[in-house]
Amino acid sequence: MMLDGFKRFARNRGAAIGLVILLFVILTAILGPLLYPDSPWKMVQRPFLPPFTMDGLPLGTDALGRDVMAGLVHGARISLLVGLVSTVVALLIGVPIGALAGYFGGFIDDALMRFTEFFQTIPSFALAIVLLAIFQPSLFYVILAIAIVSWPPVARLVRGEVLSLRSREYVEAAMLSGQGTLQIITRQILPNALPPIIVLASLMVATAILLESSLSFLGLGDPNVMSWGYMIGTARTVMRTAWWLSFIPGVAILLTVLAMNLIGEGLNDALNPRLSRKSR
Amino acid sequence: MIRFILARLVKAVVILLAILIFNFLLIHAAPGDPAAVMAGEAGATDEKFIADLRARFGLDQPFGVQLWLYVKSTVQLDLGFSYRQNMPVIDLIWDRLPATLLLTLTAFVIALVLGVTAGVLAASKQGTWWDSIISSMALLFYATPLFWVALMASLLFSVVLGWLPGYGYETIGANYTGFERALDIGKHLILPATTLGLFFMAVYMRMTRASMLEMSRLDFVKTARAKGLKNRVIQRRHVLRNALLPVITLAGLQAGQIVGGAVLTETVFAWPGIGRLLFEAISQRDYSVMLGVFFVSAAMVLLFNLITDVLYVLVDPRIRLT
């Protein structure tokens, strides 16, 4: 079944394109520090050098004479890091809540789902802003804030899956054989709920990257790391004279997010053709 | 129907209360003295202002009393005082709320109408190049950072082409009145509302398309076809009507994101709404304004949810009976 899924994924043209783009971004993030060992904050030339006008500075310089290409390369690391880690943290919050609600039902289910609904109702972006403004805007809190606003769909999805899996015969057999609740949830139920969770997680990485860039754009990112959103935010004031400074990082975000979405859809078609997008 | 709406209203009030408690906990979780947090960076140096805050919110009293005082004052629409702007927070928000409501509602309508139309078109021409173009566009809009689209749109349509104003709410100093003023505001509204709606348009389009295709395979559609109904009638009366339900559910769930997106759009277009107010409050470390805007934007989300609930009832007659 996994092999079938792999074949279906490989045949999907969109997913293949997405994978190529993502591999390129990952490679940039890994090799970047080797190619650009200097800090992306360092002034290298006079400011506002347009792209393709000087050797060694393919994308020109920004308003403070910093190398745009270096910023882009270092930004790739931050986007991927924040996207991945915040998704993992969101899974760590959402999966247990959804699993407990779905497995136990009744009062626990009610309470946990009201809690989830609450977090789904409040405007998540505004919440992330308030959280980051009150606590210090560091990479740690950026990741935490994104995770806090993005776990509810996970909880809802996992709850639904657990609810439908827990009445299966093999789960009942495990109960009768005297396995503990925790063991049944983690060993019997969750592995079978994995495919839709993987799909949702890949789409969440895309959303997290968008969120991170929006927060940095507003100046709520970690002030010590170069990120794509920050680059656009600082270039905004000089948009009329140097439009490419805001244009280029935006394309980088667009391509990365598009790649993640394409991969997510490919995984969706490959792993569980029956899952609709209702859970999102 | 009325009972259904009433039940939703009660739920909305409960959620609002929960948000108040959440705000309160946030103030106490913040590093530092709660009074200093509420006063903001500008007010924290004023000893008397801090002492007033302490007395009003009973900060030397037990936790429960503090919570009660906080909830009581907020329910009376006292959202604190902005030392920086020298104005009560509620007045600041009240001034800016109409602009945000106008922006978000327009964006919501644009997204819903265009998204559903495009989705219906793509589904009815499934597999043709119409479908490919619409679906690719949706995929692209879905991946585009909102603030970046806003910047690029203002650059293209305002700076380069000069078609539309890319800044503010109305022409300053023009002193238009009546219809002329409405027209002027409308012109200023086009770019922010369209860019804000773009992402959601993509979402609704994909949902409508998927759900139309799913419905078309069901038995009742076959029955309708067997009865000899025209395809157009089947699509409109049977397929679309049922396909809209999940779209409306999704629209309700995403109301919060539209309100959040308004922060970015208003910042880029200098639209004088509560989103821009929030952005200004960040740079000024004005926490009462931030928490106030957060509270009011949550109330707005609940209002949007209520609207989608009513829409749901209108589309699905089954709910009216229960």
Coordinates of C-alpha atoms in Angstrom, one line a residue:
Chain A
M1 CA 0.0 0.0 0.0
M2 CA 2.8 2.4 0.9
L3 CA 4.5 1.4 -2.4
D4 CA 1.4 2.2 -4.4
G5 CA 1.2 5.5 -2.7
F6 CA 4.8 6.2 -3.6
K7 CA 4.1 5.4 -7.2
R8 CA 1.0 7.6 -7.3
F9 CA 3.0 10.4 -5.7
A10 CA 5.8 10.1 -8.3
R11 CA 3.3 10.2 -11.2
N12 CA 1.8 13.4 -9.9
R13 CA 3.3 16.2 -12.0
G14 CA 2.5 19.0 -9.6
A15 CA 4.0 17.1 -6.7
A16 CA 7.2 16.5 -8.7
I17 CA 7.6 20.2 -9.5
G18 CA 7.0 21.0 -5.8
L19 CA 9.6 18.5 -4.7
V20 CA 12.2 19.9 -7.1
I21 CA 11.6 23.4 -5.8
L22 CA 11.7 22.3 -2.2
L23 CA 14.9 20.3 -2.7
F24 CA 16.5 23.5 -4.2
V25 CA 15.4 25.5 -1.2
I26 CA 16.7 22.9 1.2
L27 CA 20.0 22.7 -0.6
T28 CA 20.3 26.5 -0.5
A29 CA 19.6 26.4 3.3
I30 CA 22.2 23.7 3.8
L31 CA 24.9 25.0 1.5
G32 CA 24.2 28.7 2.1
P33 CA 26.5 29.3 5.0
L34 CA 29.4 27.7 2.9
L35 CA 28.8 30.1 0.0
Y36 CA 28.0 33.1 2.1
P37 CA 29.9 32.6 5.4
D38 CA 29.7 36.3 6.2
S39 CA 26.8 37.7 8.2
P40 CA 24.0 38.8 5.9
W41 CA 23.8 42.0 7.9
K42 CA 27.3 43.1 6.7
M43 CA 27.6 46.1 4.4
V44 CA 29.4 45.0 1.2
Q45 CA 28.8 47.8 -1.3
R46 CA 27.1 51.1 -1.8
P47 CA 23.3 50.9 -1.2
F48 CA 20.6 50.4 -3.8
L49 CA 22.8 48.5 -6.3
P50 CA 20.3 47.1 -8.8
P51 CA 20.4 43.3 -9.6
F52 CA 22.7 42.0 -12.4
T53 CA 25.0 45.1 -12.4
M54 CA 28.0 43.9 -10.5
D55 CA 29.9 40.6 -10.4
G56 CA 29.6 38.8 -7.1
L57 CA 26.4 40.6 -6.2
P58 CA 23.9 39.0 -8.5
L59 CA 20.8 40.5 -6.8
G60 CA 22.4 43.8 -5.9
T61 CA 22.3 45.5 -2.4
D62 CA 19.6 46.8 -0.2
A63 CA 19.1 50.2 1.4
L64 CA 22.1 49.7 3.8
G65 CA 24.4 48.2 1.2
R66 CA 23.8 44.6 2.3
D67 CA 24.1 41.7 -0.2
V68 CA 20.5 40.7 -1.2
M69 CA 21.6 37.3 -2.3
A70 CA 23.2 36.6 1.1
G71 CA 20.0 37.7 2.8
L72 CA 17.9 35.4 0.6
V73 CA 20.2 32.4 1.3
H74 CA 20.2 32.9 5.0
G75 CA 16.4 33.6 5.0
A76 CA 15.8 30.2 3.5
R77 CA 17.2 28.6 6.6
I78 CA 14.9 30.6 8.9
S79 CA 11.8 29.9 6.8
L80 CA 12.4 26.2 6.7
L81 CA 13.4 26.0 10.3
V82 CA 10.4 27.9 11.6
G83 CA 8.0 26.1 9.2
L84 CA 9.2 22.7 10.3
V85 CA 9.7 23.2 14.0
S86 CA 6.5 25.1 14.6
T87 CA 4.6 22.3 12.8
V88 CA 6.2 19.7 15.0
V89 CA 5.3 21.6 18.1
A90 CA 1.7 22.1 16.8
L91 CA 1.5 18.3 16.3
L92 CA 2.8 17.7 19.8
I93 CA -0.1 19.9 21.1
G94 CA -2.8 18.8 18.7
V95 CA -2.3 15.1 18.4
P96 CA -2.6 14.3 22.2
I97 CA -5.6 16.6 22.5
G98 CA -7.4 15.1 19.5
A99 CA -6.4 11.5 20.5
L100 CA -7.7 11.9 24.1
A101 CA -10.9 13.5 22.9
G102 CA -11.6 10.9 20.3
Y103 CA -10.7 7.9 22.5
F104 CA -12.5 8.8 25.7
G105 CA -15.4 10.7 24.3
G106 CA -18.1 12.0 26.7
F107 CA -17.1 14.8 29.1
I108 CA -13.4 14.8 28.1
D109 CA -14.3 15.0 24.5
D110 CA -16.7 17.9 25.1
A111 CA -14.2 19.9 27.2
L112 CA -11.3 19.4 24.9
M113 CA -13.3 20.2 21.8
R114 CA -14.7 23.4 23.4
F115 CA -11.1 24.3 24.2
T116 CA -10.1 23.6 20.6
E117 CA -13.0 25.6 19.2
F118 CA -12.0 28.5 21.4
F119 CA -8.6 28.6 19.8
Q120 CA -10.0 28.2 16.4
T121 CA -12.4 31.1 16.8
I122 CA -10.0 33.7 18.1
P123 CA -8.3 35.5 15.3
S124 CA -5.0 33.6 15.1
F125 CA -2.9 36.2 13.5
A126 CA -3.9 38.9 16.0
L127 CA -3.2 36.4 18.8
A128 CA 0.3 35.6 17.4
I129 CA 1.0 39.4 17.3
V130 CA -0.2 39.9 20.9
L131 CA 1.8 37.0 22.1
L132 CA 5.0 38.2 20.4
A133 CA 4.5 41.7 21.5
I134 CA 4.1 40.7 25.1
F135 CA 6.9 38.2 25.2
Q136 CA 10.2 38.9 23.5
P137 CA 10.3 38.5 19.8
S138 CA 12.9 35.7 19.6
L139 CA 13.1 32.7 17.4
F140 CA 11.8 30.5 20.3
Y141 CA 8.7 32.7 20.8
V142 CA 8.0 33.0 17.1
I143 CA 7.9 29.3 16.8
L144 CA 5.8 28.9 19.9
A145 CA 3.3 31.6 18.8
I146 CA 2.9 30.0 15.4
A147 CA 2.4 26.5 17.0
I148 CA -0.1 27.9 19.5
V149 CA -2.3 29.3 16.7
S150 CA -2.0 26.4 14.3
W151 CA -2.7 23.2 16.4
P152 CA -6.6 23.2 16.4
P153 CA -7.0 21.7 12.9
V154 CA -4.7 18.9 14.0
A155 CA -6.7 18.1 17.1
R156 CA -10.0 18.0 15.1
L157 CA -8.5 15.8 12.4
V158 CA -6.9 13.3 14.9
R159 CA -10.1 13.3 17.0
G160 CA -12.1 12.3 13.9
E161 CA -9.7 9.6 12.9
V162 CA -9.4 8.1 16.4
L163 CA -13.2 8.2 16.8
S164 CA -13.6 6.0 13.6
L165 CA -10.6 3.7 14.4
R166 CA -11.4 3.0 18.1
S167 CA -14.4 0.8 17.3
R168 CA -12.4 -1.4 14.8
E169 CA -12.1 -5.0 15.7
Y170 CA -8.3 -5.0 16.0
V171 CA -8.5 -2.2 18.6
E172 CA -11.1 -4.1 20.5
A173 CA -8.9 -7.2 20.4
A174 CA -6.0 -5.1 21.8
M175 CA -8.3 -3.9 24.6
L176 CA -9.3 -7.5 25.4
S177 CA -5.7 -8.7 25.4
G178 CA -5.2 -6.3 28.3
Q179 CA -3.0 -3.6 26.7
G180 CA -2.9 -0.3 28.4
T181 CA -4.8 2.7 27.1
L182 CA -1.7 4.7 26.3
Q183 CA -0.3 1.7 24.5
I184 CA -3.5 1.2 22.5
I185 CA -3.5 4.8 21.4
T186 CA 0.1 5.1 20.5
R187 CA 0.7 1.6 19.1
Q188 CA -2.6 0.6 17.6
I189 CA -4.6 3.7 16.7
L190 CA -2.2 6.5 15.9
P191 CA -0.1 4.6 13.3
N192 CA -3.2 4.0 11.3
A193 CA -4.2 7.6 11.5
L194 CA -0.8 8.7 10.2
P195 CA -1.5 9.3 6.5
P196 CA -4.0 12.2 6.9
I197 CA -1.8 13.6 9.7
I198 CA 1.2 13.7 7.3
V199 CA -0.9 15.4 4.6
L200 CA -2.1 18.0 7.1
A201 CA 1.4 18.5 8.5
S202 CA 2.9 19.2 5.1
L203 CA 0.2 21.9 4.4
M204 CA 0.8 23.3 7.9
V205 CA 4.5 23.8 7.1
A206 CA 3.4 26.0 4.2
T207 CA 1.0 28.1 6.4
A208 CA 3.7 28.4 9.1
I209 CA 6.2 29.8 6.5
L210 CA 3.6 32.4 5.5
L211 CA 2.8 33.3 9.1
E212 CA 6.5 33.7 9.9
S213 CA 7.0 36.0 7.0
S214 CA 4.0 38.1 7.9
L215 CA 5.2 38.4 11.5
S216 CA 8.7 39.4 10.4
F217 CA 7.2 41.8 7.9
L218 CA 5.5 43.6 10.8
G219 CA 8.8 43.7 12.7
L220 CA 7.9 40.9 15.1
G221 CA 10.5 38.5 14.0
D222 CA 13.7 37.7 15.9
P223 CA 15.8 40.9 15.4
N224 CA 19.0 38.8 15.1
V225 CA 18.1 36.6 12.2
M226 CA 17.7 37.6 8.6
S227 CA 14.3 36.4 7.2
W228 CA 12.4 37.0 3.9
G229 CA 9.6 38.8 5.6
Y230 CA 12.0 41.1 7.4
M231 CA 13.7 41.9 4.0
I232 CA 10.3 42.9 2.5
G233 CA 9.4 44.9 5.6
T234 CA 12.5 47.1 5.5
A235 CA 12.3 47.4 1.7
R236 CA 8.7 48.7 1.9
T237 CA 9.7 52.3 2.5
V238 CA 11.8 52.4 -0.6
M239 CA 9.4 50.5 -2.8
R240 CA 9.0 53.4 -5.3
T241 CA 12.7 53.7 -6.0
A242 CA 13.9 50.1 -5.5
W243 CA 10.9 47.8 -6.1
W244 CA 13.0 44.7 -6.6
L245 CA 14.1 44.8 -3.0
S246 CA 10.5 43.9 -1.9
F247 CA 9.8 41.8 -5.1
I248 CA 12.6 39.3 -4.8
P249 CA 12.1 37.9 -1.3
G250 CA 8.4 37.7 -2.0
V251 CA 9.0 35.4 -4.9
A252 CA 11.2 33.2 -2.7
I253 CA 8.3 32.9 -0.2
L254 CA 5.8 32.3 -2.9
L255 CA 7.8 29.5 -4.5
T256 CA 8.6 27.8 -1.2
V257 CA 5.0 27.9 0.0
L258 CA 3.7 26.8 -3.5
A259 CA 6.2 23.8 -3.4
M260 CA 5.0 22.7 0.1
N261 CA 1.3 23.0 -1.1
L262 CA 2.0 21.0 -4.2
I263 CA 3.8 18.3 -2.2
G264 CA 0.9 18.3 0.3
E265 CA -1.6 17.7 -2.4
G266 CA 0.5 15.0 -4.0
L267 CA 0.7 13.3 -0.6
N268 CA -3.0 13.6 -0.2
D269 CA -3.8 12.0 -3.5
A270 CA -1.2 9.3 -2.9
L271 CA -1.8 8.4 0.8
N272 CA -5.5 8.8 1.2
P273 CA -7.6 9.5 -1.8
R274 CA -10.7 9.7 0.4
L275 CA -9.6 12.5 2.6
S276 CA -11.4 15.7 1.7
R277 CA -10.1 19.2 2.5
K278 CA -12.9 19.7 5.0
S279 CA -10.5 19.3 8.0
R280 CA -8.7 22.4 7.2
Chain B
M1 CA -34.5 29.5 13.3
I2 CA -34.7 32.1 16.1
R3 CA -33.9 29.4 18.6
F4 CA -30.9 28.4 16.5
I5 CA -29.6 31.9 16.3
L6 CA -30.2 32.5 20.0
A7 CA -28.2 29.4 20.9
R8 CA -25.4 30.7 18.7
L9 CA -25.5 34.1 20.4
V10 CA -25.2 32.5 23.9
K11 CA -22.2 30.6 22.6
A12 CA -20.6 33.8 21.3
V13 CA -21.0 35.5 24.7
V14 CA -19.3 32.5 26.4
I15 CA -16.4 32.7 24.0
L16 CA -16.1 36.4 24.5
L17 CA -15.9 35.9 28.3
A18 CA -13.3 33.2 27.8
I19 CA -11.2 35.6 25.7
L20 CA -11.4 38.2 28.5
I21 CA -10.0 35.7 30.9
F22 CA -7.4 34.8 28.4
N23 CA -6.4 38.4 28.0
F24 CA -6.2 38.7 31.8
L25 CA -4.0 35.7 32.1
L26 CA -1.8 37.1 29.3
I27 CA -1.2 40.3 31.2
H28 CA -0.2 38.3 34.2
A29 CA 2.0 35.9 32.2
A30 CA 3.9 38.8 30.7
P31 CA 7.3 39.5 32.2
G32 CA 7.1 42.4 34.7
D33 CA 4.5 44.2 36.8
P34 CA 0.9 43.8 35.4
A35 CA 0.3 47.5 36.1
A36 CA 3.3 48.4 34.0
V37 CA 2.1 46.1 31.3
M38 CA -1.3 47.7 31.2
A39 CA 0.2 51.2 31.3
G40 CA 2.4 50.5 28.3
E41 CA 6.0 51.7 27.9
A42 CA 4.9 55.4 27.8
G43 CA 2.7 55.3 30.9
A44 CA 5.0 53.2 33.0
T45 CA 7.1 56.2 34.0
D46 CA 4.1 58.0 35.5
E47 CA 3.9 57.0 39.1
K48 CA 0.4 58.4 39.6
F49 CA -1.0 56.6 36.5
I50 CA 0.5 53.3 37.7
A51 CA -1.0 53.9 41.2
D52 CA -4.4 54.6 39.7
L53 CA -4.2 51.4 37.7
R54 CA -3.3 49.4 40.8
A55 CA -6.3 50.7 42.7
R56 CA -8.7 50.2 39.8
F57 CA -7.8 46.7 39.1
G58 CA -7.1 45.8 42.7
L59 CA -3.6 44.6 41.9
D60 CA -2.8 44.1 45.6
Q61 CA -5.8 41.9 46.1
P62 CA -6.3 38.1 45.5
F63 CA -6.3 36.8 42.0
G64 CA -10.0 36.1 41.8
V65 CA -10.9 39.7 42.8
Q66 CA -8.5 41.0 40.1
L67 CA -10.1 38.8 37.5
W68 CA -13.6 40.0 38.5
L69 CA -12.6 43.7 38.4
Y70 CA -11.0 43.2 35.0
V71 CA -14.0 41.4 33.5
K72 CA -16.4 43.9 35.1
S73 CA -14.6 46.9 33.6
T74 CA -14.3 45.3 30.1
V75 CA -18.0 44.4 30.1
Q76 CA -18.7 48.0 30.8
L77 CA -16.7 48.7 27.6
D78 CA -13.8 50.1 29.5
L79 CA -10.8 48.7 27.6
G80 CA -8.2 50.8 29.4
F81 CA -6.5 54.0 28.6
S82 CA -3.8 54.6 26.0
Y83 CA -1.2 56.8 27.7
R84 CA 0.6 57.1 24.4
Q85 CA -2.5 58.4 22.4
N86 CA -3.9 60.1 25.5
M87 CA -7.3 58.6 24.8
P88 CA -9.5 55.8 26.2
V89 CA -8.8 52.6 24.2
I90 CA -12.5 52.1 23.4
D91 CA -12.7 55.5 21.7
L92 CA -9.6 54.8 19.6
I93 CA -11.2 51.5 18.5
W94 CA -14.6 53.0 18.0
D95 CA -13.1 55.6 15.6
R96 CA -11.4 53.0 13.5
L97 CA -13.9 50.1 13.6
P98 CA -16.1 51.3 10.7
A99 CA -13.2 51.3 8.3
T100 CA -12.2 47.8 9.2
L101 CA -15.8 46.5 9.0
L102 CA -16.1 48.0 5.5
L103 CA -12.8 46.5 4.4
T104 CA -13.3 43.0 5.8
L105 CA -16.9 42.7 4.8
T106 CA -16.1 43.9 1.2
A107 CA -13.2 41.5 1.0
F108 CA -15.4 38.6 2.3
V109 CA -18.1 39.3 -0.2
I110 CA -15.6 39.6 -3.1
A111 CA -13.9 36.4 -2.0
L112 CA -17.1 34.4 -1.6
V113 CA -18.8 35.6 -4.9
L114 CA -15.7 35.4 -7.1
G115 CA -14.5 32.2 -5.4
V116 CA -17.8 30.3 -5.7
T117 CA -18.3 31.6 -9.3
A118 CA -14.8 30.5 -10.4
G119 CA -15.3 27.1 -8.6
V120 CA -18.6 26.5 -10.3
L121 CA -17.1 27.4 -13.7
A122 CA -14.0 25.1 -13.1
A123 CA -16.2 22.2 -12.0
S124 CA -18.7 22.5 -14.8
K125 CA -15.8 22.5 -17.3
Q126 CA -13.7 19.9 -15.5
G127 CA -10.6 18.8 -17.4
T128 CA -10.7 21.7 -20.0
W129 CA -8.2 24.5 -20.1
W130 CA -10.7 26.7 -18.2
D131 CA -10.4 24.4 -15.3
S132 CA -6.6 24.3 -15.6
I133 CA -6.3 28.1 -15.6
I134 CA -8.7 28.6 -12.7
S135 CA -7.2 25.9 -10.6
S136 CA -3.6 27.1 -11.3
M137 CA -4.6 30.7 -10.4
A138 CA -6.1 29.4 -7.1
L139 CA -3.0 27.4 -6.3
L140 CA -0.9 30.5 -6.9
F141 CA -3.1 32.9 -4.8
Y142 CA -3.2 30.3 -2.1
A143 CA 0.6 30.4 -1.8
T144 CA 1.1 34.2 -2.1
P145 CA 2.0 36.2 1.1
L146 CA -0.9 38.6 1.6
F147 CA 1.3 41.6 2.5
W148 CA 3.5 41.1 -0.6
V149 CA 0.5 41.0 -3.0
A150 CA -0.7 44.1 -1.3
L151 CA 2.6 45.8 -1.8
M152 CA 2.9 44.7 -5.4
A153 CA -0.7 45.7 -6.2
S154 CA -0.2 49.2 -4.9
L155 CA 3.1 49.5 -6.8
L156 CA 1.5 48.3 -10.1
F157 CA -2.0 49.9 -10.0
S158 CA -1.2 53.0 -8.0
V159 CA 2.4 54.0 -8.6
V160 CA 3.1 52.7 -12.1
L161 CA -0.3 52.8 -13.8
G162 CA -1.9 55.4 -11.6
W163 CA -5.3 53.9 -11.9
L164 CA -6.3 53.7 -8.3
P165 CA -5.3 55.4 -5.1
G166 CA -2.9 53.1 -3.1
Y167 CA -3.0 54.9 0.2
G168 CA -5.5 55.9 2.8
Y169 CA -9.3 55.9 3.1
E170 CA -10.3 59.0 1.2
T171 CA -8.7 61.9 -0.6
I172 CA -7.4 64.2 2.1
G173 CA -8.4 67.8 1.6
A174 CA -10.9 67.1 -1.1
N175 CA -13.9 67.5 1.2
Y176 CA -16.3 65.5 -0.9
T177 CA -19.8 65.0 0.4
G178 CA -22.6 62.5 -0.2
F179 CA -22.3 60.4 -3.3
E180 CA -19.0 61.9 -4.3
R181 CA -17.5 60.9 -1.0
A182 CA -18.8 57.4 -1.2
L183 CA -17.3 57.1 -4.7
D184 CA -14.0 58.4 -3.4
I185 CA -14.0 55.9 -0.5
G186 CA -15.0 53.1 -2.9
K187 CA -12.0 53.9 -5.2
H188 CA -9.7 53.7 -2.2
L189 CA -11.3 50.5 -1.1
I190 CA -10.7 48.5 -4.3
L191 CA -7.1 47.6 -3.9
P192 CA -7.1 46.7 -0.1
A193 CA -10.3 44.7 -0.4
T194 CA -9.3 42.8 -3.5
T195 CA -5.8 41.9 -2.2
L196 CA -7.3 40.9 1.2
G197 CA -9.9 38.7 -0.6
L198 CA -7.5 37.0 -3.0
F199 CA -6.3 34.3 -0.7
F200 CA -9.8 33.4 0.5
M201 CA -11.1 33.5 -3.0
A202 CA -8.6 30.7 -3.8
V203 CA -9.8 28.8 -0.8
Y204 CA -13.5 29.1 -1.6
M205 CA -12.8 28.3 -5.3
R206 CA -11.0 25.0 -4.5
M207 CA -13.7 24.0 -2.0
T208 CA -16.6 24.8 -4.3
R209 CA -15.0 22.9 -7.2
A210 CA -14.2 19.8 -5.1
S211 CA -17.6 19.8 -3.4
M212 CA -19.5 20.4 -6.8
L213 CA -17.6 17.4 -8.3
E214 CA -18.4 15.3 -5.2
M215 CA -22.1 16.1 -5.3
S216 CA -22.4 15.4 -9.0
R217 CA -21.5 11.8 -8.4
L218 CA -24.4 11.3 -5.9
D219 CA -27.6 9.4 -6.6
F220 CA -30.0 12.3 -6.3
V221 CA -28.2 14.0 -9.2
K222 CA -28.6 10.9 -11.3
T223 CA -32.3 10.9 -10.4
A224 CA -32.7 14.5 -11.4
R225 CA -31.0 13.7 -14.7
A226 CA -33.2 10.6 -15.2
K227 CA -36.2 12.9 -14.7
G228 CA -35.0 14.8 -17.7
L229 CA -34.1 18.0 -16.0
K230 CA -31.9 20.3 -18.0
N231 CA -28.2 20.2 -16.9
R232 CA -28.2 23.9 -16.0
V233 CA -31.2 23.4 -13.6
I234 CA -29.5 20.4 -12.1
Q235 CA -26.3 22.3 -11.5
R236 CA -27.9 25.3 -10.0
R237 CA -30.8 23.9 -8.0
H238 CA -29.4 20.5 -6.9
V239 CA -25.6 20.4 -7.1
L240 CA -24.6 24.0 -6.2
R241 CA -27.1 24.3 -3.4
N242 CA -25.7 21.3 -1.6
A243 CA -22.1 22.1 -2.6
L244 CA -22.4 25.4 -0.9
L245 CA -22.8 24.0 2.6
P246 CA -19.2 23.0 3.2
V247 CA -18.0 26.3 1.6
I248 CA -20.1 28.3 4.0
T249 CA -18.8 26.2 7.0
L250 CA -15.3 26.8 5.8
A251 CA -16.0 30.5 5.4
G252 CA -17.2 30.7 9.0
L253 CA -14.1 28.9 10.2
Q254 CA -11.9 31.2 8.4
A255 CA -13.5 34.5 9.5
G256 CA -10.7 34.9 12.0
Q257 CA -8.1 34.8 9.2
I258 CA -9.8 37.6 7.3
V259 CA -9.8 39.8 10.4
G260 CA -6.1 38.9 11.0
G261 CA -5.3 39.6 7.3
A262 CA -6.8 43.0 7.8
V263 CA -3.8 43.9 10.0
L264 CA -1.4 43.3 7.1
T265 CA -3.6 45.0 4.4
E266 CA -4.4 48.0 6.5
T267 CA -0.7 48.4 7.3
V268 CA 0.3 48.3 3.7
F269 CA -2.5 50.6 2.4
A270 CA -2.5 53.0 5.4
W271 CA -6.2 52.1 5.9
P272 CA -7.3 53.7 9.1
G273 CA -8.8 50.6 10.7
I274 CA -8.2 48.7 13.9
G275 CA -5.6 46.5 12.1
R276 CA -3.4 49.5 11.6
L277 CA -4.1 50.6 15.1
L278 CA -2.7 47.2 16.3
F279 CA 0.4 47.7 14.1
E280 CA 1.0 51.1 15.6
A281 CA 0.5 49.8 19.1
I282 CA 3.2 47.1 18.5
S283 CA 5.9 49.7 17.8
Q284 CA 4.7 51.8 20.7
R285 CA 4.5 48.9 23.1
D286 CA 0.9 50.0 23.9
Y287 CA -0.4 46.9 25.5
S288 CA -3.9 48.1 26.4
V289 CA -4.5 49.0 22.8
M290 CA -3.2 45.7 21.6
L291 CA -5.4 43.7 24.0
G292 CA -8.4 45.9 23.2
V293 CA -8.0 45.4 19.5
F294 CA -7.5 41.7 20.1
F295 CA -10.8 41.5 22.1
V296 CA -12.7 43.6 19.5
S297 CA -11.4 41.6 16.6
A298 CA -12.5 38.4 18.3
A299 CA -15.9 39.9 18.7
M300 CA -15.8 40.7 14.9
V301 CA -15.0 37.0 14.2
L302 CA -18.0 36.0 16.2
L303 CA -20.2 38.4 14.2
F304 CA -18.9 36.9 11.0
N305 CA -19.6 33.4 12.3
L306 CA -23.2 34.5 13.1
I307 CA -23.6 35.8 9.5
T308 CA -22.4 32.5 8.1
D309 CA -24.7 30.7 10.4
V310 CA -27.6 32.7 9.0
L311 CA -26.4 32.0 5.5
Y312 CA -26.3 28.3 6.3
V313 CA -29.9 28.3 7.5
L314 CA -31.0 30.1 4.3
V315 CA -29.2 27.5 2.1
D316 CA -30.1 24.4 4.1
P317 CA -33.8 24.2 5.0
R318 CA -33.2 21.1 7.2
I319 CA -31.8 23.4 10.0
R320 CA -35.0 25.5 10.1
L321 CA -37.0 22.5 11.2
T322 CA -34.8 21.5 14.2

